[in-house]
XYZ file of C-alpha atoms in Angstrom:
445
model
C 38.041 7.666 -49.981
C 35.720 10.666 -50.515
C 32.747 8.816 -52.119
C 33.232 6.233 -49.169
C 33.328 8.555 -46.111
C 30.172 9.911 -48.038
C 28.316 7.391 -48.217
C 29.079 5.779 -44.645
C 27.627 9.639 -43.745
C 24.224 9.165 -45.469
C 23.928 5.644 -44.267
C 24.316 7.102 -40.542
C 21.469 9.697 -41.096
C 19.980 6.784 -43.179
C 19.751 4.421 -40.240
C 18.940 7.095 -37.723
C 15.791 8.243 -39.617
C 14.360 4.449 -39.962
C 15.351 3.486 -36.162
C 13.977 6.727 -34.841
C 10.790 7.173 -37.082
C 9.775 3.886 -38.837
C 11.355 0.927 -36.700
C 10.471 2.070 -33.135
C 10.929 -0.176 -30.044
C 7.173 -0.870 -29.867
C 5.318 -0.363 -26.773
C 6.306 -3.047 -24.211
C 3.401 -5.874 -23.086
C 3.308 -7.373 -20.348
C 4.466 -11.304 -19.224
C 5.505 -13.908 -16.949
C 8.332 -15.052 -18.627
C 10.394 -14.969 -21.819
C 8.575 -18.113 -22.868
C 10.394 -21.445 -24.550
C 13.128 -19.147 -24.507
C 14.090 -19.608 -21.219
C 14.014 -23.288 -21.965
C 16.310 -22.724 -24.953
C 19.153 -20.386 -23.209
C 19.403 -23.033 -20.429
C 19.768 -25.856 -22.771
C 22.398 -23.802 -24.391
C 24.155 -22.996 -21.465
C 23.727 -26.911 -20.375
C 25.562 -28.314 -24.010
C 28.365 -25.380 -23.433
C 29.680 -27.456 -20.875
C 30.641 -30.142 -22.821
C 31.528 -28.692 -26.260
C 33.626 -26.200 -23.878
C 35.301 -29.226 -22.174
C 35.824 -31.167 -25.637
C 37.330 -28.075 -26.581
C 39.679 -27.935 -23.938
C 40.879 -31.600 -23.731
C 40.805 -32.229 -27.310
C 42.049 -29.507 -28.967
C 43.570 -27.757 -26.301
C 47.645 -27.436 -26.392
C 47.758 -28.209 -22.859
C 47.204 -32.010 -23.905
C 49.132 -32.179 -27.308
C 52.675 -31.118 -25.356
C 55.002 -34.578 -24.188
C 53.721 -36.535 -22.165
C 51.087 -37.640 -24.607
C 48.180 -39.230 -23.312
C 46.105 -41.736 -24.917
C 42.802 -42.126 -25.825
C 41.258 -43.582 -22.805
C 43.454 -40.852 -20.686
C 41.947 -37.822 -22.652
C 38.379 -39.308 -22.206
C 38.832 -39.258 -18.872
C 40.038 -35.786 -18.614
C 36.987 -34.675 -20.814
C 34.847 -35.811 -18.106
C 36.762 -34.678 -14.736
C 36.337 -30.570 -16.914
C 32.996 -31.311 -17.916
C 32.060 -32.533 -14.459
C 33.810 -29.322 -12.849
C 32.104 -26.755 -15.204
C 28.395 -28.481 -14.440
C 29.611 -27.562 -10.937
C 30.342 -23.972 -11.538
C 27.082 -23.088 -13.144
C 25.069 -25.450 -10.409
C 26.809 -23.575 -8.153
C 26.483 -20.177 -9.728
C 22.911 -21.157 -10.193
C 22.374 -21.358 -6.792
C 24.063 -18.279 -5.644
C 23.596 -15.555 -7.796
C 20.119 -14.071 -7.540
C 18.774 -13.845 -11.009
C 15.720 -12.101 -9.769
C 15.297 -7.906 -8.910
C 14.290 -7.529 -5.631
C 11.486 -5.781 -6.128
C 9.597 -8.815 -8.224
C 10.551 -10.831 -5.535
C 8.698 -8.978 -3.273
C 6.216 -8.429 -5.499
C 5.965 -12.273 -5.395
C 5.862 -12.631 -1.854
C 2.945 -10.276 -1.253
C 1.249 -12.275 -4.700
C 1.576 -15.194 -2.491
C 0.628 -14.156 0.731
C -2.838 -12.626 -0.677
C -3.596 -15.708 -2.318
C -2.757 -17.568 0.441
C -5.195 -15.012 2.360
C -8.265 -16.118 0.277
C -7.412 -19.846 0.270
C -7.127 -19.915 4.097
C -9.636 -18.143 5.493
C -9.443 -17.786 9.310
C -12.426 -17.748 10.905
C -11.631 -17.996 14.640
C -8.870 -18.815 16.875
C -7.389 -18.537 20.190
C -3.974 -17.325 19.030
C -2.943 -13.995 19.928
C 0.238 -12.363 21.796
C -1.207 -10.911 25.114
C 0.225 -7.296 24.635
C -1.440 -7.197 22.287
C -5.273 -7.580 23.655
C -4.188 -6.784 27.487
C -5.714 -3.079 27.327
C -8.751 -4.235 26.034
C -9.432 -7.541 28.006
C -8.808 -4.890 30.766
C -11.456 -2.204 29.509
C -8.431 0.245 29.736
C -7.850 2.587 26.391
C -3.720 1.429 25.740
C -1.973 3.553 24.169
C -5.170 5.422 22.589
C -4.365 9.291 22.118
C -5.844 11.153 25.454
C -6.292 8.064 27.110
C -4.562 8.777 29.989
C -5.892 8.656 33.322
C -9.129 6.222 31.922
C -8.034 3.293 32.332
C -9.923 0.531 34.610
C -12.997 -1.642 34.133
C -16.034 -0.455 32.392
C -18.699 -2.237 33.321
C -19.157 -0.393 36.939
C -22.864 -1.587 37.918
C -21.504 -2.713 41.360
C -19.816 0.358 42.132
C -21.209 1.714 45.386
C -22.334 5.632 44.581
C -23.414 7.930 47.352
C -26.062 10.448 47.641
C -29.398 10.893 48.341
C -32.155 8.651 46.895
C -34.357 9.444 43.693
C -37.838 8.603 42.437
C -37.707 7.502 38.985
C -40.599 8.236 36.664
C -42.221 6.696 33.409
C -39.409 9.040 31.240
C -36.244 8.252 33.134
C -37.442 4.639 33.396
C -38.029 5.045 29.352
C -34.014 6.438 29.630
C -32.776 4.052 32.233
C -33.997 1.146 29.784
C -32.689 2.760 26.352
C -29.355 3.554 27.653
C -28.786 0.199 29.443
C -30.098 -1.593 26.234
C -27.232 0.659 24.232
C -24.906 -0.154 26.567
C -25.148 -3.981 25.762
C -24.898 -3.799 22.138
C -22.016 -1.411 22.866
C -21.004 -4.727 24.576
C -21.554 -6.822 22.208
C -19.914 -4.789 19.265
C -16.655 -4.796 21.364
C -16.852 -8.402 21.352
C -16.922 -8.453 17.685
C -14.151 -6.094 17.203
C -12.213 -7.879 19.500
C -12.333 -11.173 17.446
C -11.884 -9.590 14.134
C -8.527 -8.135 15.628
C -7.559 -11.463 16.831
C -8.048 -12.898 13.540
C -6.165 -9.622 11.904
C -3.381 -10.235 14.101
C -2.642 -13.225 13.486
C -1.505 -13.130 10.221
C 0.389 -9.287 10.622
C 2.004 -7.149 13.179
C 1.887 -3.358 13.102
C 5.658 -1.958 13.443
C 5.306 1.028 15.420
C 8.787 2.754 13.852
C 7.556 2.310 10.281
C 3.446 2.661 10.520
C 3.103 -0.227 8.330
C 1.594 -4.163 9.263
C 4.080 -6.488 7.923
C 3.259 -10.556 7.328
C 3.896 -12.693 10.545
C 4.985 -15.393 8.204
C 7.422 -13.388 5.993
C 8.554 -10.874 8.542
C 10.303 -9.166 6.009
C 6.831 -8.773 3.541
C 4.917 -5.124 4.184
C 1.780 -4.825 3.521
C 1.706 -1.207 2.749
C -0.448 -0.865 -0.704
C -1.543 2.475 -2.127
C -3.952 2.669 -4.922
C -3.944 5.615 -6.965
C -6.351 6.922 -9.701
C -4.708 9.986 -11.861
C -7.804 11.794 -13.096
C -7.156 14.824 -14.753
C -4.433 17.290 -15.079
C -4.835 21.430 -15.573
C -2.865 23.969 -17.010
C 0.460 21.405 -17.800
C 0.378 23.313 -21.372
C -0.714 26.510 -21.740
C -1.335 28.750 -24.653
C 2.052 30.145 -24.779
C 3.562 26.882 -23.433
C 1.563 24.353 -25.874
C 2.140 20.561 -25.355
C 0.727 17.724 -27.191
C -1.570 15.418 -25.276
C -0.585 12.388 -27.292
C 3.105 13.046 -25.913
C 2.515 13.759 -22.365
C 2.361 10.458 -20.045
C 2.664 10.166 -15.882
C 5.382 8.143 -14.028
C 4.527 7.050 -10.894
C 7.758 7.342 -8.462
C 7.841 6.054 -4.862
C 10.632 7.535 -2.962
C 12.221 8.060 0.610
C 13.994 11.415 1.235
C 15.267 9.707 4.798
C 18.883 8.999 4.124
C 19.798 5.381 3.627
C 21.675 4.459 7.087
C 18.450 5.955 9.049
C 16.567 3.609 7.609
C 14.616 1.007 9.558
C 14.081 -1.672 6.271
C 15.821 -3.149 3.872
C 15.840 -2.485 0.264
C 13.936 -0.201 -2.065
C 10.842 1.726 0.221
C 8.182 0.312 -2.567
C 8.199 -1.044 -6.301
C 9.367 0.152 -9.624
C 8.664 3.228 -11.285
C 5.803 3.089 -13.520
C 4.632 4.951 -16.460
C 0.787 5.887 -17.345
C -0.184 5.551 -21.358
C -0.586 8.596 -22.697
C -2.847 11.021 -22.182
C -6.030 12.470 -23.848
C -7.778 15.418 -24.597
C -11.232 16.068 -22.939
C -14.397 16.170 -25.075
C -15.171 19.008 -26.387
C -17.903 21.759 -24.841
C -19.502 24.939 -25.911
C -17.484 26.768 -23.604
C -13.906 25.701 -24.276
C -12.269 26.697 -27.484
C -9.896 24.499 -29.610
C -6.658 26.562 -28.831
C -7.626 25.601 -25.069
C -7.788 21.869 -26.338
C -5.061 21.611 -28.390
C -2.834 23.632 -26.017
C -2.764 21.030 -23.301
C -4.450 23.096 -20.577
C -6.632 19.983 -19.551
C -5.164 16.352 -19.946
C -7.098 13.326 -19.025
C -5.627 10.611 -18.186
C -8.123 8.414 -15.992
C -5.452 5.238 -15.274
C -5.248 3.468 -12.208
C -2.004 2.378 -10.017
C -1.696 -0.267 -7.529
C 1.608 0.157 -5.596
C 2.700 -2.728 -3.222
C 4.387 -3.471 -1.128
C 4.456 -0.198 0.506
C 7.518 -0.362 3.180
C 7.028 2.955 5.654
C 4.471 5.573 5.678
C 6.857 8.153 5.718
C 7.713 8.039 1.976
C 6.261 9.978 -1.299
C 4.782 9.283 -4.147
C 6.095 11.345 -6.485
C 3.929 12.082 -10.232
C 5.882 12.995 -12.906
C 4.168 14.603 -16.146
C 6.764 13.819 -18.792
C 6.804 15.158 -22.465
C 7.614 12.128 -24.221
C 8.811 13.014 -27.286
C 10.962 16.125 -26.516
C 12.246 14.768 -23.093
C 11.719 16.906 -20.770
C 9.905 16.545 -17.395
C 7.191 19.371 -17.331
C 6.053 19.257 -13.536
C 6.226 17.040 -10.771
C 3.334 16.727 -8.053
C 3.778 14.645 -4.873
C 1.711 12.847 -2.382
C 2.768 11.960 0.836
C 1.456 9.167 2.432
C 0.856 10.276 6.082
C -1.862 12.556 4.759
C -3.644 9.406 3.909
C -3.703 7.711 7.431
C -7.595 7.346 7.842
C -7.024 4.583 5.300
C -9.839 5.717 3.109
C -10.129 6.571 -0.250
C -9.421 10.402 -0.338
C -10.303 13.019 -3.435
C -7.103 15.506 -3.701
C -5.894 18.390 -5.899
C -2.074 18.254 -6.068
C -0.227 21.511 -7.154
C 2.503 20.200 -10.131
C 5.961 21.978 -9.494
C 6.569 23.728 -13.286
C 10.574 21.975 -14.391
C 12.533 24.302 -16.684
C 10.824 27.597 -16.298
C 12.255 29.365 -13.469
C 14.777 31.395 -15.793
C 11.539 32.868 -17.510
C 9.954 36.085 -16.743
C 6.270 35.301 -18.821
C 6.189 31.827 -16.649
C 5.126 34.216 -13.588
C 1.783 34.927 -15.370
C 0.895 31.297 -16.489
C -1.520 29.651 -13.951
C -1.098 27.282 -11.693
C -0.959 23.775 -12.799
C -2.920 20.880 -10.837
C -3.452 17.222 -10.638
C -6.569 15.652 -9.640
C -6.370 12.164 -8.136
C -7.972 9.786 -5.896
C -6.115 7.627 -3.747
C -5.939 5.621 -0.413
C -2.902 3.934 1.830
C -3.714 1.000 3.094
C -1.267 -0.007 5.816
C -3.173 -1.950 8.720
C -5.927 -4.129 9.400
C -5.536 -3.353 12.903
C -5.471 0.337 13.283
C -8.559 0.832 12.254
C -10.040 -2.058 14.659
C -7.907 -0.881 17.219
C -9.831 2.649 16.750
C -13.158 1.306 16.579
C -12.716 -0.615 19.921
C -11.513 3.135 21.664
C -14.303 4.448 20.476
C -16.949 1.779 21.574
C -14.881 1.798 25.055
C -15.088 5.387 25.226
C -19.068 5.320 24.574
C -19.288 2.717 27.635
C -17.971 5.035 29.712
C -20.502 7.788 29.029
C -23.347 5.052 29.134
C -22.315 3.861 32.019
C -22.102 7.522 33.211
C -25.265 8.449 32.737
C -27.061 5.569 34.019
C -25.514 6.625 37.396
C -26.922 9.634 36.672
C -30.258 9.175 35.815
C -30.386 6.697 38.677
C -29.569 9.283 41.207
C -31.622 12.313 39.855
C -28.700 13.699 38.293
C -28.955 15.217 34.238
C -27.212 13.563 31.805
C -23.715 15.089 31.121
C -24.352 13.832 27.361
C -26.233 14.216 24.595
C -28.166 10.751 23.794
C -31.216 10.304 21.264
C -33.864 9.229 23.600
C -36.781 7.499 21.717
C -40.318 9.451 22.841
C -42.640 7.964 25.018
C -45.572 6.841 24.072
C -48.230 9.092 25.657
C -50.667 5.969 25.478
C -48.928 3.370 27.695
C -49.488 2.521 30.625
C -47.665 3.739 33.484
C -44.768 1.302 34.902
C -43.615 0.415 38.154
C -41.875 2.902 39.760
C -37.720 2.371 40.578
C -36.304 3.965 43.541
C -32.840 4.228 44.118
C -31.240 3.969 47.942
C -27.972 5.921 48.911
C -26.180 2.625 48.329
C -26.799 2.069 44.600
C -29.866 -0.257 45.244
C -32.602 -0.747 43.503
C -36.403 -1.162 44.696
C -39.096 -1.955 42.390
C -42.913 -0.946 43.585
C -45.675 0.993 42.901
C -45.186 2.848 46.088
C -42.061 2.851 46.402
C -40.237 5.234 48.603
């Protein structure tokens, strides 16, 4: 019993050194499927049914007990059972959701992109009315400091009063470059106003969540965030040394509102994912090779794509993991409403140090950082919706100052006038009445 309890012992430390040090789970590749596997399992699970019910009727003692039953009997039983357990896994096939919901969605938005690019829109009269009333109208909406400003822009019929001006060669020069801006400020909000039709009719923005979702899978966001992880600083330090070749990032999206506050279903964005690992930076004359081998710079230069994105009021949380020891090092998080210009942004994260706060040299380490670039994309319209504000809101101070300028008045803005050209010829003269009106002469009064 001695030499057998010894030698089950070695072969434990036997096994544990080849399955931890020379037969590793390789590094996992990517695929659609499990291959003719697939095929094989359900063609297993297909001739189950009947060995199962031959089983049963054949050799079962159910049908050896009095009354016996005959051949043609038993045959028939064989194929009521077989009949009711192709049933059960139909029926189990058909029910049970064999698929994480996260791939499914995953799917969807697959789907609905490609769909995107197949079926390009390039016009259309569809569009709810709410959601093009404010700017049919010329009014702002619901654009921030927009109240009081609403009406129609183009005011060239509005009756002004005051006393008459004489308008020289300049403010003619003005009069004619504003008025000219003012129609391509016209015709840009014409533009913008088709591009948003054609935007909305394939998403809606939901208010609650900041984040479009698909008008033909309501329940399909099309929140996306692409991240970059550049470089990390000070993760390792000299007293603190951690091997490069260890350390790796994983890419967390999370929601610190609790569950029954929130406004979607399921998981707020996709699976965890993990970075390969990362590198040491070349070598220069000014950094030494304790500073290299001691992890105070770690390159890692991998991009993420993270769809769908559900609400912009979750966090992308960054991980730096030691692989090997396992142990979480730092954490550095992102949070998405910082990103709501929808373009790509340059930041410096601060990391969060794990597992040091019960040391007294940790204090004097520096700070570690992460450098990434990213950018939330959550809306086609928002950013139409801004650009159409903004060309409204320039109307109104053309439109403004041509008032202005017609009745004598400076210009409450600041406007690039193009200089006149000291060797044309002088124009016509414009005078304007007390009532708005125009007359054109060259002695005009």
């Amino acid at each position: 019993p001695a030499c057998a309890m010894l030698e089950t012992l070695v072969q434990i430390r036997v096994d544990a050194y080849r399955l931890s040090n020379l037969t590793r789970r390789p590094d996992p590749n990517l695929a659609e499927s499990v291959g003719s596997w697939g095929g094989l399992m359900e063609a297993m699970g297909l001739f189950a049914c009947f060995t199962n019910a031959g089983l049963i009727v054949y050799t079962g003692g159910s049908f050896k007990t009095p009354p016996r039953y005959n051949v043609l009997e038993k045959l028939l039983f064989f194929f009521v059972v077989e009949h009711v357990l192709l049933a059960a896994k139909f029926l189990t096939h058909l029910f049970a959701n064999d698929e994480p919901e996260h791939l499914t969605e995953i799917r969807k938005r697959q789907a609905f992109v490609v769909d995107r690019h197949k079926n390009v829109v390039f016009g259309g009269d569809f569009l709810a009315e709410e959601d093009l009333d404010d700017f049919n109208s010329g009014g702002g909406g619901d654009a921030p400091g927009d109240s009081g400003k609403r009406g129609h822009v183009d005011r060239d019929g509005l009756k002004t009063t005051g006393k008459g001006a004489t308008l020289g060669d300049t403010e003619n020069a003005q009069l004619a470059y504003l008025r000219q801006r003012s129609e391509d400020c016209h015709a840009d909000r014409k533009v913008a106003q088709g591009e948003y039709k054609r935007a909305a009719k394939t998403e809606v923005l939901h208010p609650e969540l900041g984040v479009s979702y698909s008008r033909r899978n309501p329940d399909l966001a099309l929140g996306m965030v692409s991240l970059t992880l550049l470089e990390a600083e000070n993760v390792g330090t000299r007293r603190y040394p951690v091997d490069a070749k260890n350390v790796r990032a994983v890419v967390v999206v999370r929601d610190t509102t609790p569950v029954p506050q929130r406004k979607y279903r399921g998981q707020p964005g996709p699976a965890p994912q993990v970075s390969k690992a990362a590198r040491l930076p070349p070598k220069t004359v000014d950094s030494s090779s304790q500073a290299l081998t001691s992890g105070q710079r770690l390159v890692f230069n991998q991009a993420f794509t993270l769809a769908p994105i559900k609400t912009n009021k979750v966090e992308v949380a960054i991980d730096v993991v030691d692989q090997k020891n396992r142990r979480k090092l730092g954490t550095a998080t992102l949070v998405l409403t910082d990103l709501a210009s929808q373009e790509q942004s340059a930041l410096t994260l601060s990391i969060a140090r794990h597992g040091w706060e019960h040391d007294g040299g940790a204090s004097n380490e520096p700070g570690a950082v992460l450098y990434v670039k990213a950018q939330f994309q959550y809306s086609k319209l928002v950013p139409i919706k801004r650009r159409i504000y903004a060309i409204i809101e320039e109307q109104r101070r053309l439109t403004r100052d041509i008032q202005n300028i017609q009745l004598g008045h400076p210009c409450e803005h600041h406007w690039n006038f193009p200089e006149a050209s000291s060797s044309s010829a002088p124009g016509p003269q414009v005078a304007v009445s007390s009532s708005g009106e125009e007359a054109v002469g060259h002695d005009a009064v």
